[in-house]
Every structure is written in C-alpha cells, then in structure tokens.
Amino acid sequence: MHTDTLDWRDGQPYSTRFDDVYFSTNPNNPQQGIAETEYVFLQHNHLAQRWQQLTTTSFSIAETGFGTGLNFLCACKLWLQSAPADARLHFISTEKYPLTLVQMQKAHAIWHDLTEVSQALLSQYNALTDGVHRFSLFSGRICLTLHIGDIQTVLPQVQTPIDAWFLDGFSPAKNPEMWHADVFAHMARLSHTTTTFATFTSAGLVRRGLLAHGFSVNKAEGFGRKREMLYGQFAGQTQRNSLHTPSHTPSSAIVIGGGIAGCATAYALAIRGIQVTLLERHANIAQEASGNPRGVLYPRLAGHQNSADVLAMSSYLYTLRLMAQLAMTAEAWNPCGLLQLACNARESNRIEAVASRRLNEALVRYVDRDEASQLAGIPLSVSGLYFAEGGWVSPQAFCHALVQHPNISVNTDVHVSHLTSSLPQWQAISESKQEFNADIIVIANANDALRLSQSAHLPVTAVRGQMTTVSATEQSAQLKLVLCTEGYITPAMDQHHCLGATFAKDDLALDLRDEDNQKNIELLKPMSPSFNDLSSQTSVGRAALRCTTPDYLPLLGQLLNADVLTQQPPKHKTEANKLPWHHGLYVNVGHGSKGLTTAPLCAEILASMIIGDPLPIEITLAQQLNPNRFLLKTLGLKRLVDLSFKPA
C-alpha cells in the first residue's frame, strides 16, 4: 500500500501523484470544497428529499475515490440532520492511495462546519493497510466501509445494492483507471431502478460509459470553474441474483455464550436495531477464557500474506476502532504499545520476513535491540517488531462494555441444553426448562457448541492454557509496554504483571499448576535480564480452555443440517443450490488464543451477513471462514458447493 504525496497550497491539499486538486479550492474561501460537494453529490442525488421520505431501514452510497473524506463528512452531516433516527447510512468508498492521519487532520482543520463528523472519523482513523476497513460512527447510525486498493479489484468485492453513486476520482485525463469500462459495469451490477449517480466531470468517455451500461445521463451547470457536470439514474435491468439480499431481516436474536465472541456478536446485532437475548451458563459473563485479568491485543503476522494473516490484521485494526467507539477506561484498555521479540531462530526468521514485507510503518515496524530497549524502558536482549497501537485489555471489562446497549438483555445461570425450530422462530431450551424465543440464534459458546445437536459435528478442540499473575520486581516494574514472543508480559499494574500462557492439547483439567506458572516465567528470561528475579513463589495462576479448529481459522456463518446432508448429499452441481440449511442458525466459535483480536470483527462479519450489509472483509476470506467447510470436505462436496455466505 502507498499513501498519496501532497503539496499544500494555500492550506489545501494537492496531489502531486495525479497533479490535481482533491476538491474545488479558493484561497479566499476555504469552505468552497464543502459547497462543491453539496452541489454536485448531495443535491444532484436528491439526498435531502430522499432521506426525509425514507421508508427503508438503511441507505447505501458508493463512492469512487475517498481522498480527504470530504464527501463522506458532508453526507454524514446531512444524514444526521435529515434521516430517521433508526435508519443506518452505509457509505462504501474506494481509495488506492489513502492519506495518513496527519494529512487527514490537516485537511479537515479548515472545515469548521464539519468538526463533529470529522472528529468521529479521525478518532478511529488509524494506520491503514490494503483491504477492507470498517468504521462505525454515531452509535451505529453511520457505517463506513473503506476499501484500500485498485478500484477494479475492489468493486468485485462489493455485493450490496447501491442507492446513490458519488463518482469522484481525479479527472479522467489524469486518472483513467478510475473511469474504466469495468467500473461502469460494476455500477450497473450493483444498481436498481431508483439508483442515482452524480459526478463533477462531463467528459465524453464518462457519459458514454454510463449510457452504455444502462444509466440515463443528464447535464447540469458545473460548480465553480467547471462548465458542466453529469447526473442521472439507472434505467437498466436490475441484477438481483448477483447481490447479497436476505429474504427477511430478523427483529430478535438469541446469542448463546457470554465470552468475547458472544458479547461482540450481541453488540454487532444490537447496533443494527435487533433485540438480543444473551444466554450465559455462569453467574456472570466473561467467566472462562474471557475471564483472564488481562489479554494482549496484536496481530501475529506471517512472513507471507495468507488468509490467517489477512484476518489477523483486519481484526486488529477493527478492534482498535471498536475500543475507540466504546470509550474504554485506562483500567480496561491500555494502548501502551507492543513489541514482538525475536527470542529464537524461528521467531527471528518470521520477524525478518514480516519486516521485508514493508507494511505501513505507522502500524508495525522493525526495531533493533537498542531502539526496542528504549521503547520498553528496560534492557532487551533482541530486536523485534513494534506495534505502536497495540497494548493490553481487560477481557472482562471489554465484555461488559459490549453488552451495555439498550437492545441487549443478559440472562445468566442459563445452561442451554437443546435448540428447536418452529419457523420462523427458534427456541433455546435450558436444563431447567426455561424457553427463549427469537428469529435467529447465534451459537458463540466455544467448545460447548459440541453439546448442541445442530453444532455437535463441528471440528473444534479444547486446548488448556494457564496464565500467571506475578509480583513485579524493582527492575521489571520499569517495563513500559507489552512484550511477547512464545509468551507475553504486560507492564506492571498494582505492582503485578500478567504473563502467559501455556498451551496443552489433550488436557481438559482446570487445576492450577505451579509448574505452569514457572513455565510462563521461564519464557520471559530470553527477553531481558530485568525478568531474572521474577519468582513463581509470588505468583498465582488461572486456567481456561481455548477453542481451536484444524486450520486455526474461526467457524463463522450459517450452519447446514449435517444429519440431512450426510444422509442425502447432492450428487450433481445442479443439486448444490438445494442444500439443507438450518435457516436462522449461526455460529461464531473457534478463535483459539486470538479471540480478543478476531472475535469482534467476526461478529461484525456475521451481523453483516445476516442483515445484508456490506461485508467488512473480502468475500474470499468470508468464504474461508464458512463453518461448514470441514463437513463439506469430509463428504467430498467442497468443490461442488458455493461456499459464499448464506442470508437468513
């Protein structure tokens, strides 16, 4: 990924890469860019009138060229003023050369009328990478899905029907790729009979491209020095069969499990207006693996990009934004920074390979031993990767923050024994014969998913882990950030460090073991001499079971009826579209030791699948998380079946 290179002319940004302005400029009127956006995009898509008369629960805008985010900010402001309070705006945008946070802050500084919406965006605008980035603003009323990459690669990933198009790349003469025929073809694929468009340009190739793909095209007086602009409406054939359009939208949901996966799923559904009943078998939420006093937030990256790597990075950035939304306290979330250290040959090779990928340095960068020691506040023995925005989290506090939403009802001491379906609703029945009803159910109870007949076939494995809380020494208390290699240690809080964690397969016992505390301490010794005096004599432990999968990717999505599929597998490709789905039954499990990072994004993915929102990750990755992938492979059906997500 490359950021754009800017000149600043009269305090306003100018792209040296494209030799063009980002918006109409006037040194005597810094607000001219806002006036241009309002005239070209808001007025000529008739947004104020359409939003005041909105009868649907959401509205989708797609934009070609995010730039400074000016069009997005203006649309946000108008939405908050005009749209029903219970409706959601989806703004999908593309950008090949995103601006840095510093560049964005400087560009936004001149737009005083947009301060509120600008601050909401910039508070979450962290380092970006190639791929999809999801921002949720104003308690979920506005959702930005920002695709970083070439537009011809990005648009095939979009599957959501679009209501209005903002065509705002740099001029066709200077950025022809933004106005390629493929762009117009995807516009037609995503449009319907009331879809509108507007663009600042009146170039002939743009007008001809739009006409050729089913749009009616009108000319209007251009803004400022531009003579003419184009606007219009889609008049072609709607291609609904290619779009993600659920058959119905649920109004109620049951989420089984009160750990991070369950609480994050409840939150993602609740902000979409769904009434959520969360069922937890313990007396309080966050009692198992999510009950550790502290966990570390970071992505473990590979030397080369693969599915797990993309999920790790996307999840990390999403969880950072979620922390900003929830306004977590310093006692619950400390973005103190994190160092991954090269304490053995394998880790050294991996870290060197990651460094060679030349990722966004604002996100992660290689540091030598001296710089690492300076960042850590203690002498370190090795070099490593520095994540400036990483840190530690209280998983319990995180879970409690997620369920503090008026649409979520938490029910504890409920041990769900079985599920039944009398469509259109599902029932969750507890061991004490309590019955809970909802339109959909999400199973998010980790290894306990195996206790329910509909999910008993899932290939999840319990892996024991024990973390340790140890008294700080005078030397270790100087630690300023999180360190990790095969183990991890957090900075001292109340004179204690948290460290861990052991990894024991085929061991389901939860007894606390002195030898495991000692193992966790020993893992720290190669990091720094400052840890030599840490003692297991001043430590306490906590054991829990992780939930893992064979390929270490989560299981996420709607479940197939494994019993029916096993007895009556499709014999031909033509039968693959008639698979026996458990309509309205979903799962979000299998996060292993990475749940703090991956579970929130997976919850957002799942909620987007259910509602029909734009996906916050690439479609190809969503398909690889399909919870039925192992079942299909076992039955020899993987190549016959479309593994794309299935709506409710």
XYZ file of C-alpha atoms in Angstrom:
648
model
C 0.000 0.000 0.000
C 1.197 3.518 -0.827
C -0.095 6.774 0.602
C -0.521 9.840 -1.566
C 2.133 12.551 -1.737
C 0.766 16.030 -1.151
C 1.639 19.639 -1.631
C -0.203 22.165 0.485
C -1.302 25.195 -1.490
C -2.989 27.946 0.479
C -3.524 25.399 3.242
C -5.355 22.948 0.987
C -4.109 19.548 -0.274
C -2.867 18.987 -3.826
C -1.964 15.531 -5.174
C 1.483 15.541 -6.749
C 0.916 11.951 -7.931
C -2.047 12.969 -10.097
C -1.182 16.663 -10.487
C -4.692 17.565 -9.429
C -6.726 19.056 -6.587
C -8.808 16.931 -4.221
C -11.692 19.391 -4.337
C -12.523 22.838 -5.669
C -10.208 25.344 -3.995
C -10.309 29.070 -3.389
C -7.655 30.764 -1.214
C -10.249 33.348 -0.199
C -12.890 30.757 0.685
C -11.638 27.588 2.443
C -15.219 26.269 2.575
C -15.557 26.084 -1.217
C -14.855 22.345 -1.188
C -17.893 21.801 1.045
C -20.070 23.873 -1.286
C -18.894 21.797 -4.261
C -19.732 18.501 -2.547
C -23.156 19.743 -1.504
C -23.947 20.960 -5.021
C -22.568 18.065 -7.066
C -23.164 15.000 -4.914
C -25.823 15.795 -2.330
C -28.154 17.954 -4.418
C -27.879 16.035 -7.691
C -28.505 12.709 -5.935
C -31.540 14.404 -4.270
C -30.368 13.097 -0.906
C -32.132 15.532 1.430
C -35.533 14.773 -0.091
C -34.908 11.032 -0.316
C -33.752 10.792 3.290
C -36.628 12.851 4.673
C -39.026 10.446 2.934
C -37.021 7.268 3.652
C -39.193 4.201 4.256
C -36.409 1.597 4.450
C -34.094 0.927 7.391
C -30.900 1.788 5.515
C -29.453 3.692 2.559
C -26.252 2.859 0.683
C -23.859 5.257 -1.044
C -20.853 4.066 -3.048
C -18.002 6.423 -3.853
C -15.060 6.113 -6.216
C -12.166 7.914 -4.531
C -12.277 8.591 -0.773
C -9.495 11.187 -0.817
C -9.787 13.515 2.160
C -13.175 12.079 3.125
C -14.922 15.386 2.380
C -17.857 13.814 0.537
C -18.295 11.313 3.353
C -18.293 14.036 6.015
C -20.863 16.127 4.148
C -23.084 13.090 3.609
C -22.810 12.226 7.319
C -23.848 15.697 8.386
C -26.865 15.699 6.078
C -27.847 12.177 7.163
C -27.832 13.137 10.844
C -29.998 16.163 10.025
C -32.440 14.528 7.601
C -32.759 10.762 8.020
C -34.921 8.867 10.542
C -33.067 8.246 13.803
C -33.441 4.469 13.498
C -32.076 4.243 9.935
C -28.454 3.433 9.020
C -26.293 5.011 6.329
C -23.845 2.706 4.577
C -21.058 4.589 2.827
C -18.806 2.359 0.714
C -15.703 4.013 -0.682
C -12.523 3.068 -2.508
C -9.038 4.559 -2.302
C -5.782 3.353 -3.820
C -3.554 5.963 -2.149
C -5.006 6.808 1.288
C -3.916 9.856 3.226
C -2.153 9.448 6.549
C -3.812 10.514 9.785
C -1.642 13.647 9.930
C -2.603 14.567 6.361
C -6.278 13.979 7.126
C -6.123 16.101 10.269
C -4.534 18.979 8.349
C -7.064 18.748 5.520
C -10.022 18.657 7.926
C -8.808 21.568 10.024
C -10.279 24.153 7.628
C -13.815 22.694 7.673
C -15.222 24.130 10.883
C -18.809 23.198 9.965
C -17.807 19.528 9.829
C -15.950 19.324 13.143
C -18.337 16.852 14.810
C -18.336 14.305 11.985
C -14.619 14.833 11.334
C -13.724 14.062 14.941
C -15.890 10.933 14.859
C -13.974 9.648 11.828
C -10.471 10.698 12.860
C -10.824 9.140 16.319
C -10.888 5.770 14.518
C -8.665 6.580 11.536
C -5.627 4.504 12.451
C -2.926 3.121 10.177
C -4.409 1.519 7.055
C -3.402 -1.496 5.001
C -4.588 -2.909 1.691
C -8.005 -4.482 2.136
C -11.300 -3.567 3.778
C -11.710 -1.295 6.789
C -14.944 -0.844 8.761
C -15.774 2.305 10.743
C -18.947 2.591 12.835
C -19.916 6.146 13.808
C -22.631 7.758 15.913
C -23.721 4.595 17.750
C -24.015 2.652 14.519
C -26.165 5.183 12.619
C -23.382 5.587 10.051
C -21.181 2.799 8.740
C -18.143 3.485 6.535
C -16.669 0.557 4.603
C -13.378 1.755 3.129
C -11.666 -0.445 0.534
C -7.951 0.270 0.100
C -6.730 -0.902 -3.288
C -7.222 -0.611 -7.029
C -10.854 0.073 -7.895
C -11.007 -2.718 -10.479
C -10.002 -5.183 -7.751
C -12.231 -3.626 -5.108
C -15.588 -3.339 -6.886
C -15.998 -7.103 -7.484
C -15.902 -7.460 -3.674
C -18.984 -5.262 -3.238
C -22.242 -7.261 -3.151
C -24.643 -4.768 -1.580
C -27.277 -2.920 -3.651
C -26.330 0.751 -4.023
C -28.809 3.632 -3.804
C -26.538 6.511 -4.876
C -23.137 6.827 -6.548
C -20.534 9.537 -5.958
C -18.120 9.389 -8.926
C -15.228 11.440 -7.643
C -11.860 10.153 -8.797
C -9.321 12.625 -10.100
C -10.095 13.866 -13.615
C -10.390 11.184 -16.351
C -7.424 12.666 -18.200
C -5.155 12.272 -15.160
C -6.566 9.085 -13.592
C -8.087 6.996 -16.422
C -8.160 3.740 -14.389
C -10.863 5.222 -12.172
C -13.127 5.628 -15.216
C -12.563 2.248 -16.889
C -15.474 0.418 -18.553
C -15.290 -2.247 -15.826
C -16.206 0.401 -13.251
C -19.403 1.230 -15.130
C -20.198 -2.487 -15.483
C -19.969 -2.977 -11.722
C -22.070 0.135 -11.175
C -24.790 -1.475 -13.291
C -24.456 -4.777 -11.402
C -24.989 -3.033 -8.064
C -27.731 -0.600 -9.107
C -31.537 -0.797 -9.143
C -34.358 1.273 -10.607
C -34.081 4.125 -8.100
C -30.264 4.270 -8.000
C -28.858 7.691 -8.878
C -25.384 9.000 -9.658
C -23.593 12.324 -9.813
C -20.111 13.384 -10.876
C -18.196 16.627 -11.223
C -16.977 15.764 -14.736
C -18.771 15.943 -18.074
C -16.070 14.069 -20.004
C -17.349 12.235 -23.060
C -15.873 8.871 -22.081
C -17.713 9.045 -18.749
C -21.036 9.950 -20.363
C -20.670 7.222 -22.998
C -19.630 4.628 -20.411
C -22.652 5.349 -18.233
C -25.063 5.299 -21.173
C -23.619 2.006 -22.409
C -24.317 0.380 -19.049
C -27.922 1.390 -18.603
C -27.816 4.814 -16.969
C -29.802 7.812 -18.116
C -27.417 10.773 -18.207
C -28.217 14.457 -17.756
C -26.020 17.535 -17.850
C -26.164 20.391 -15.374
C -24.195 23.557 -14.832
C -20.851 22.706 -13.278
C -19.564 24.026 -9.980
C -17.161 26.955 -9.930
C -14.903 26.952 -12.969
C -16.287 23.663 -14.332
C -18.670 24.296 -17.213
C -20.812 21.170 -16.879
C -21.360 18.126 -14.669
C -23.280 14.853 -15.102
C -26.038 13.247 -13.059
C -28.713 10.647 -13.689
C -30.442 7.409 -12.755
C -30.129 3.713 -13.524
C -32.564 2.611 -16.240
C -31.165 -0.840 -16.955
C -32.022 -4.341 -15.779
C -31.504 -4.953 -12.048
C -29.180 -7.922 -11.453
C -30.588 -9.040 -8.100
C -29.348 -12.612 -8.476
C -25.742 -11.454 -8.031
C -26.369 -9.453 -4.860
C -26.495 -10.333 -1.169
C -30.145 -9.634 -0.352
C -31.508 -11.616 2.634
C -35.043 -12.948 2.331
C -36.007 -11.247 5.593
C -34.467 -9.164 8.351
C -34.701 -10.581 11.878
C -36.042 -8.387 14.655
C -34.857 -10.613 17.511
C -31.864 -12.839 18.219
C -30.566 -15.212 20.863
C -26.810 -15.345 21.402
C -25.545 -18.347 23.368
C -22.317 -17.611 25.231
C -21.134 -14.652 27.293
C -17.471 -14.569 26.320
C -15.897 -12.130 23.885
C -17.373 -13.859 20.814
C -20.870 -13.857 22.283
C -20.754 -10.316 23.673
C -19.282 -8.929 20.444
C -21.956 -10.723 18.414
C -24.691 -9.335 20.653
C -23.266 -5.833 20.210
C -22.982 -6.119 16.417
C -26.619 -7.202 16.173
C -27.875 -4.669 18.728
C -26.461 -1.630 16.931
C -28.477 -2.781 13.903
C -31.702 -2.476 15.882
C -32.109 -6.168 16.695
C -33.367 -7.107 20.170
C -30.764 -9.522 21.555
C -31.151 -12.034 24.375
C -27.720 -13.199 25.550
C -27.677 -16.511 27.436
C -24.722 -17.364 29.699
C -24.463 -20.539 31.773
C -22.317 -18.979 34.525
C -23.450 -16.480 37.151
C -21.769 -13.687 35.193
C -20.443 -13.111 31.693
C -16.745 -13.482 30.782
C -16.004 -16.362 33.131
C -13.989 -18.790 31.017
C -11.146 -17.872 28.640
C -12.578 -14.334 28.515
C -12.213 -14.088 32.283
C -8.439 -13.585 32.364
C -7.470 -10.323 34.093
C -5.568 -9.087 31.044
C -5.055 -10.119 27.459
C -2.855 -8.658 24.748
C -4.123 -7.092 21.534
C -1.931 -7.550 18.470
C -1.816 -9.445 15.164
C 0.637 -12.296 14.802
C 1.748 -11.820 11.210
C 3.279 -14.353 8.867
C 6.285 -13.880 6.632
C 3.937 -14.005 3.648
C 0.322 -12.945 3.334
C -2.230 -15.734 3.782
C -5.831 -15.985 4.997
C -4.891 -16.112 8.675
C -2.610 -13.114 8.189
C -5.292 -11.008 6.472
C -7.821 -11.919 9.162
C -5.339 -11.073 11.931
C -4.507 -7.645 10.533
C -8.093 -6.715 9.647
C -9.305 -7.901 13.051
C -6.617 -5.998 14.927
C -7.458 -2.710 13.227
C -11.195 -3.246 13.678
C -10.832 -4.000 17.389
C -8.746 -0.853 17.839
C -11.584 1.168 16.290
C -14.124 -0.619 18.459
C -12.152 0.328 21.573
C -12.376 3.963 20.473
C -16.146 3.659 19.973
C -16.685 2.116 23.401
C -14.521 4.746 25.141
C -12.815 2.113 27.297
C -11.236 3.391 30.513
C -7.484 3.281 31.164
C -8.035 0.437 33.646
C -9.704 -1.634 30.923
C -7.666 -0.801 27.812
C -4.107 0.498 27.623
C -2.684 1.062 24.103
C 0.804 1.301 25.582
C 2.440 -0.315 22.541
C 3.674 -3.849 21.981
C 6.927 -5.486 20.926
C 7.171 -8.936 19.353
C 10.703 -10.103 20.077
C 12.974 -12.434 18.116
C 13.973 -14.685 21.015
C 14.695 -17.826 18.999
C 15.659 -18.771 15.452
C 12.100 -19.438 14.309
C 10.798 -16.119 15.622
C 13.823 -14.296 14.251
C 13.170 -15.681 10.769
C 9.479 -14.802 10.957
C 10.145 -11.266 12.141
C 12.721 -10.690 9.407
C 10.207 -11.927 6.825
C 7.456 -9.651 8.169
C 9.841 -6.690 8.141
C 10.687 -7.410 4.495
C 7.014 -7.002 3.553
C 7.342 -3.247 4.129
C 3.982 -2.812 5.808
C 2.674 0.577 6.885
C 5.273 1.759 9.423
C 2.630 3.614 11.394
C 1.168 0.178 12.048
C 4.238 -2.030 12.506
C 7.948 -1.504 12.027
C 11.174 -3.346 12.732
C 13.289 -2.006 15.607
C 16.800 -3.069 16.568
C 17.735 -4.082 20.092
C 18.745 -0.583 21.182
C 15.552 1.083 19.977
C 13.468 -1.770 21.359
C 15.102 -1.290 24.764
C 14.404 2.425 24.671
C 10.745 1.826 23.827
C 10.380 -0.848 26.512
C 12.082 1.109 29.287
C 14.247 -1.900 30.188
C 17.298 -3.516 28.541
C 16.218 -6.106 25.968
C 18.303 -8.911 24.547
C 16.951 -8.944 20.983
C 15.322 -6.921 18.208
C 11.666 -7.153 17.206
C 8.508 -5.719 15.633
C 6.923 -2.652 17.210
C 3.149 -2.160 17.151
C 2.618 1.400 18.368
C -1.154 0.987 18.805
C -1.078 -2.449 20.457
C -1.453 -2.992 24.169
C -3.349 -4.885 26.841
C -7.067 -5.240 27.513
C -9.186 -6.437 30.405
C -11.341 -9.055 28.626
C -13.971 -8.915 31.359
C -14.286 -5.136 31.128
C -14.410 -5.419 27.336
C -17.278 -7.917 27.512
C -19.228 -5.770 29.966
C -18.745 -2.677 27.778
C -20.057 -4.560 24.737
C -23.324 -5.599 26.390
C -24.123 -2.132 27.764
C -26.607 -1.497 24.965
C -30.353 -0.968 25.406
C -31.113 -3.659 22.815
C -29.234 -6.363 24.785
C -30.750 -8.386 27.636
C -28.254 -10.548 29.558
C -29.559 -13.729 31.176
C -27.090 -15.599 33.399
C -27.284 -19.048 35.015
C -28.937 -20.346 31.833
C -27.420 -23.619 30.615
C -28.894 -24.230 27.153
C -29.438 -27.952 26.627
C -31.054 -28.025 23.194
C -32.450 -25.956 20.338
C -35.677 -26.418 18.408
C -37.123 -24.665 15.390
C -40.705 -23.829 14.535
C -40.083 -21.420 11.695
C -39.975 -18.510 11.517
C -38.649 -18.678 15.095
C -36.089 -20.674 17.057
C -36.301 -21.830 20.656
C -33.440 -22.263 23.120
C -34.386 -24.596 25.972
C -32.386 -24.619 29.209
C -31.704 -27.550 31.525
C -34.252 -26.035 33.933
C -36.864 -25.967 31.115
C -36.713 -22.216 30.527
C -37.652 -21.364 26.942
C -36.326 -18.398 24.968
C -37.666 -17.498 21.501
C -36.168 -15.395 18.707
C -35.989 -15.117 14.930
C -32.373 -16.299 14.855
C -29.849 -17.955 17.149
C -26.075 -17.496 17.182
C -24.027 -20.205 18.898
C -20.980 -18.456 20.377
C -20.143 -20.660 23.348
C -16.779 -22.042 22.187
C -16.293 -25.747 22.985
C -19.788 -26.025 24.456
C -21.117 -25.818 20.894
C -20.463 -29.567 20.800
C -23.218 -30.068 23.407
C -25.913 -28.889 20.965
C -27.054 -31.362 18.324
C -27.069 -28.850 15.460
C -23.392 -27.977 16.023
C -22.111 -31.246 17.512
C -20.278 -32.094 14.277
C -18.043 -29.017 14.329
C -14.329 -29.933 14.498
C -13.376 -27.803 17.495
C -10.774 -28.878 20.033
C -10.293 -27.661 23.600
C -6.726 -26.591 24.440
C -5.768 -25.842 28.036
C -3.932 -22.622 28.817
C -2.729 -21.242 32.148
C -1.786 -17.592 32.607
C 0.126 -16.199 35.568
C -0.029 -13.062 37.682
C 3.329 -12.365 39.315
C 4.643 -9.665 41.648
C 6.822 -7.068 39.935
C 10.438 -6.533 40.928
C 12.201 -3.176 41.007
C 13.690 -3.941 37.580
C 10.595 -5.399 35.888
C 8.407 -2.547 37.143
C 10.196 -0.247 34.669
C 8.567 -2.037 31.719
C 6.510 0.452 29.655
C 4.787 -1.759 27.087
C 3.717 -5.315 26.310
C 6.407 -7.803 25.295
C 5.674 -11.080 23.584
C 7.439 -13.946 21.915
C 6.475 -17.524 22.836
C 4.998 -15.939 25.962
C 3.946 -12.413 26.889
C 4.207 -9.973 29.790
C 2.233 -6.797 30.434
C 3.534 -3.712 32.245
C 3.010 -3.765 35.990
C -0.360 -2.641 37.299
C -0.867 -2.539 41.053
C 2.670 -3.965 41.283
C 1.762 -7.110 39.322
C 2.474 -8.357 35.795
C 0.240 -10.672 33.784
C 2.062 -13.277 31.724
C 1.324 -16.409 29.805
C 0.216 -18.628 28.547
C 0.797 -22.362 28.398
C -0.584 -24.419 25.515
C -1.575 -28.012 26.304
C -3.542 -30.183 23.894
C -5.499 -33.198 25.152
C -5.657 -31.690 28.634
C -9.050 -30.508 29.863
C -8.210 -30.175 33.569
C -8.521 -26.696 35.071
C -6.437 -27.260 38.220
C -3.742 -24.642 38.837
C -0.183 -25.882 38.489
C 2.961 -24.363 39.942
C 4.993 -25.824 37.086
C 2.870 -23.909 34.561
C 3.475 -20.651 36.413
C 7.190 -21.417 36.307
C 6.999 -22.177 32.560
C 5.416 -18.789 31.914
C 8.176 -17.065 33.875
C 10.905 -19.024 32.095
C 9.566 -17.904 28.708
C 10.461 -14.331 29.699
C 14.114 -14.937 30.507
C 15.390 -14.679 26.889
C 13.707 -11.291 26.552
C 15.518 -9.305 29.205
C 17.727 -9.653 32.297
C 15.134 -7.489 34.062
C 12.975 -10.595 34.422
C 15.587 -12.826 36.032
C 14.300 -12.210 39.556
C 10.615 -12.845 38.868
C 9.554 -15.704 41.105
C 6.785 -18.274 40.936
C 6.695 -18.023 44.733
C 4.875 -14.687 44.341
C 2.571 -15.823 41.549
C -0.987 -17.031 41.104
C -2.452 -18.725 38.064
C -5.694 -19.017 36.151
C -6.520 -21.861 33.752
C -9.077 -21.946 30.938
C -9.785 -23.827 27.727
C -9.271 -22.295 24.304
C -11.448 -23.391 21.376
C -9.402 -24.196 18.261
C -10.029 -25.529 14.738
C -7.841 -27.713 12.478
C -6.821 -24.786 10.240
C -6.743 -22.212 13.078
C -9.405 -20.078 11.366
C -12.714 -19.402 13.160
C -16.005 -21.056 12.225
C -18.391 -18.292 11.199
C -21.737 -18.248 9.428
C -24.958 -20.177 8.920
C -24.988 -23.897 9.676
C -26.001 -26.705 7.384
C -28.076 -29.584 8.718
C -25.242 -32.096 8.986
C -27.515 -35.103 9.558
C -29.630 -34.483 6.455
C -26.621 -33.593 4.315
C -24.791 -36.760 5.346
C -27.794 -38.935 4.513
C -28.726 -37.130 1.284
C -25.630 -35.465 -0.217
C -26.129 -33.687 -3.558
C -24.965 -35.833 -6.446
C -24.773 -33.140 -9.103
C -23.854 -29.488 -9.260
C -27.472 -28.653 -10.042
C -28.457 -30.001 -6.614
C -25.875 -27.929 -4.755
C -28.264 -24.974 -4.520
C -30.754 -27.085 -2.544
C -28.588 -27.729 0.476
C -30.309 -28.409 3.834
C -29.657 -25.183 5.723
C -30.565 -24.547 9.336
C -32.241 -21.279 8.341
C -31.628 -18.693 11.039
C -28.996 -20.681 12.959
C -25.462 -19.295 13.010
C -22.158 -19.935 14.746
C -19.164 -17.816 15.829
C -16.583 -20.072 17.515
C -13.032 -21.376 17.136
C -10.932 -18.285 17.853
C -8.246 -20.113 19.832
C -5.882 -17.773 21.669
C -6.686 -14.913 19.272
C -10.293 -14.238 20.274
C -9.562 -10.831 21.757
C -8.389 -9.772 18.309
C -10.554 -11.789 15.904
C -13.925 -12.230 17.640
C -15.119 -8.594 17.317
C -14.536 -8.443 13.559
C -16.070 -11.890 13.097
C -19.133 -10.654 14.977
C -19.350 -7.697 12.607
C -18.948 -10.000 9.591
C -21.716 -12.259 10.860
C -24.118 -9.396 11.566
C -23.419 -8.023 8.087
C -24.179 -11.422 6.539
C -27.453 -11.731 8.438
C -28.719 -8.224 7.661
C -27.305 -7.908 4.144
C -24.909 -5.080 4.999
C -21.644 -4.531 3.115
C -19.050 -7.025 4.283
C -16.131 -5.658 6.354
C -13.678 -8.117 4.738
C -13.024 -9.560 1.300
C -15.627 -12.077 0.107
C -12.942 -14.703 -0.488
C -11.916 -14.556 3.175
C -15.526 -14.701 4.376
C -15.930 -17.892 2.358
C -12.875 -19.423 4.044
C -14.480 -18.895 7.467
C -17.599 -20.829 6.451
C -18.423 -23.153 9.374
C -19.415 -25.970 7.006
C -16.053 -26.194 5.233
C -14.831 -29.283 7.089
C -18.152 -31.110 6.774
C -18.241 -30.469 3.033
C -14.658 -31.601 2.617
C -15.329 -34.809 4.561
C -18.306 -35.587 2.315
C -16.314 -34.824 -0.834
C -18.556 -31.849 -1.615
C -16.215 -28.912 -1.208
C -15.796 -28.357 -4.946
C -19.499 -28.754 -5.653
C -20.779 -26.194 -3.213
C -20.684 -22.431 -3.344
C -19.091 -21.526 -0.027
C -20.272 -17.941 -0.104
C -22.206 -16.684 2.886
C -25.892 -17.502 3.086
C -28.512 -14.941 4.154
C -31.086 -15.646 6.835
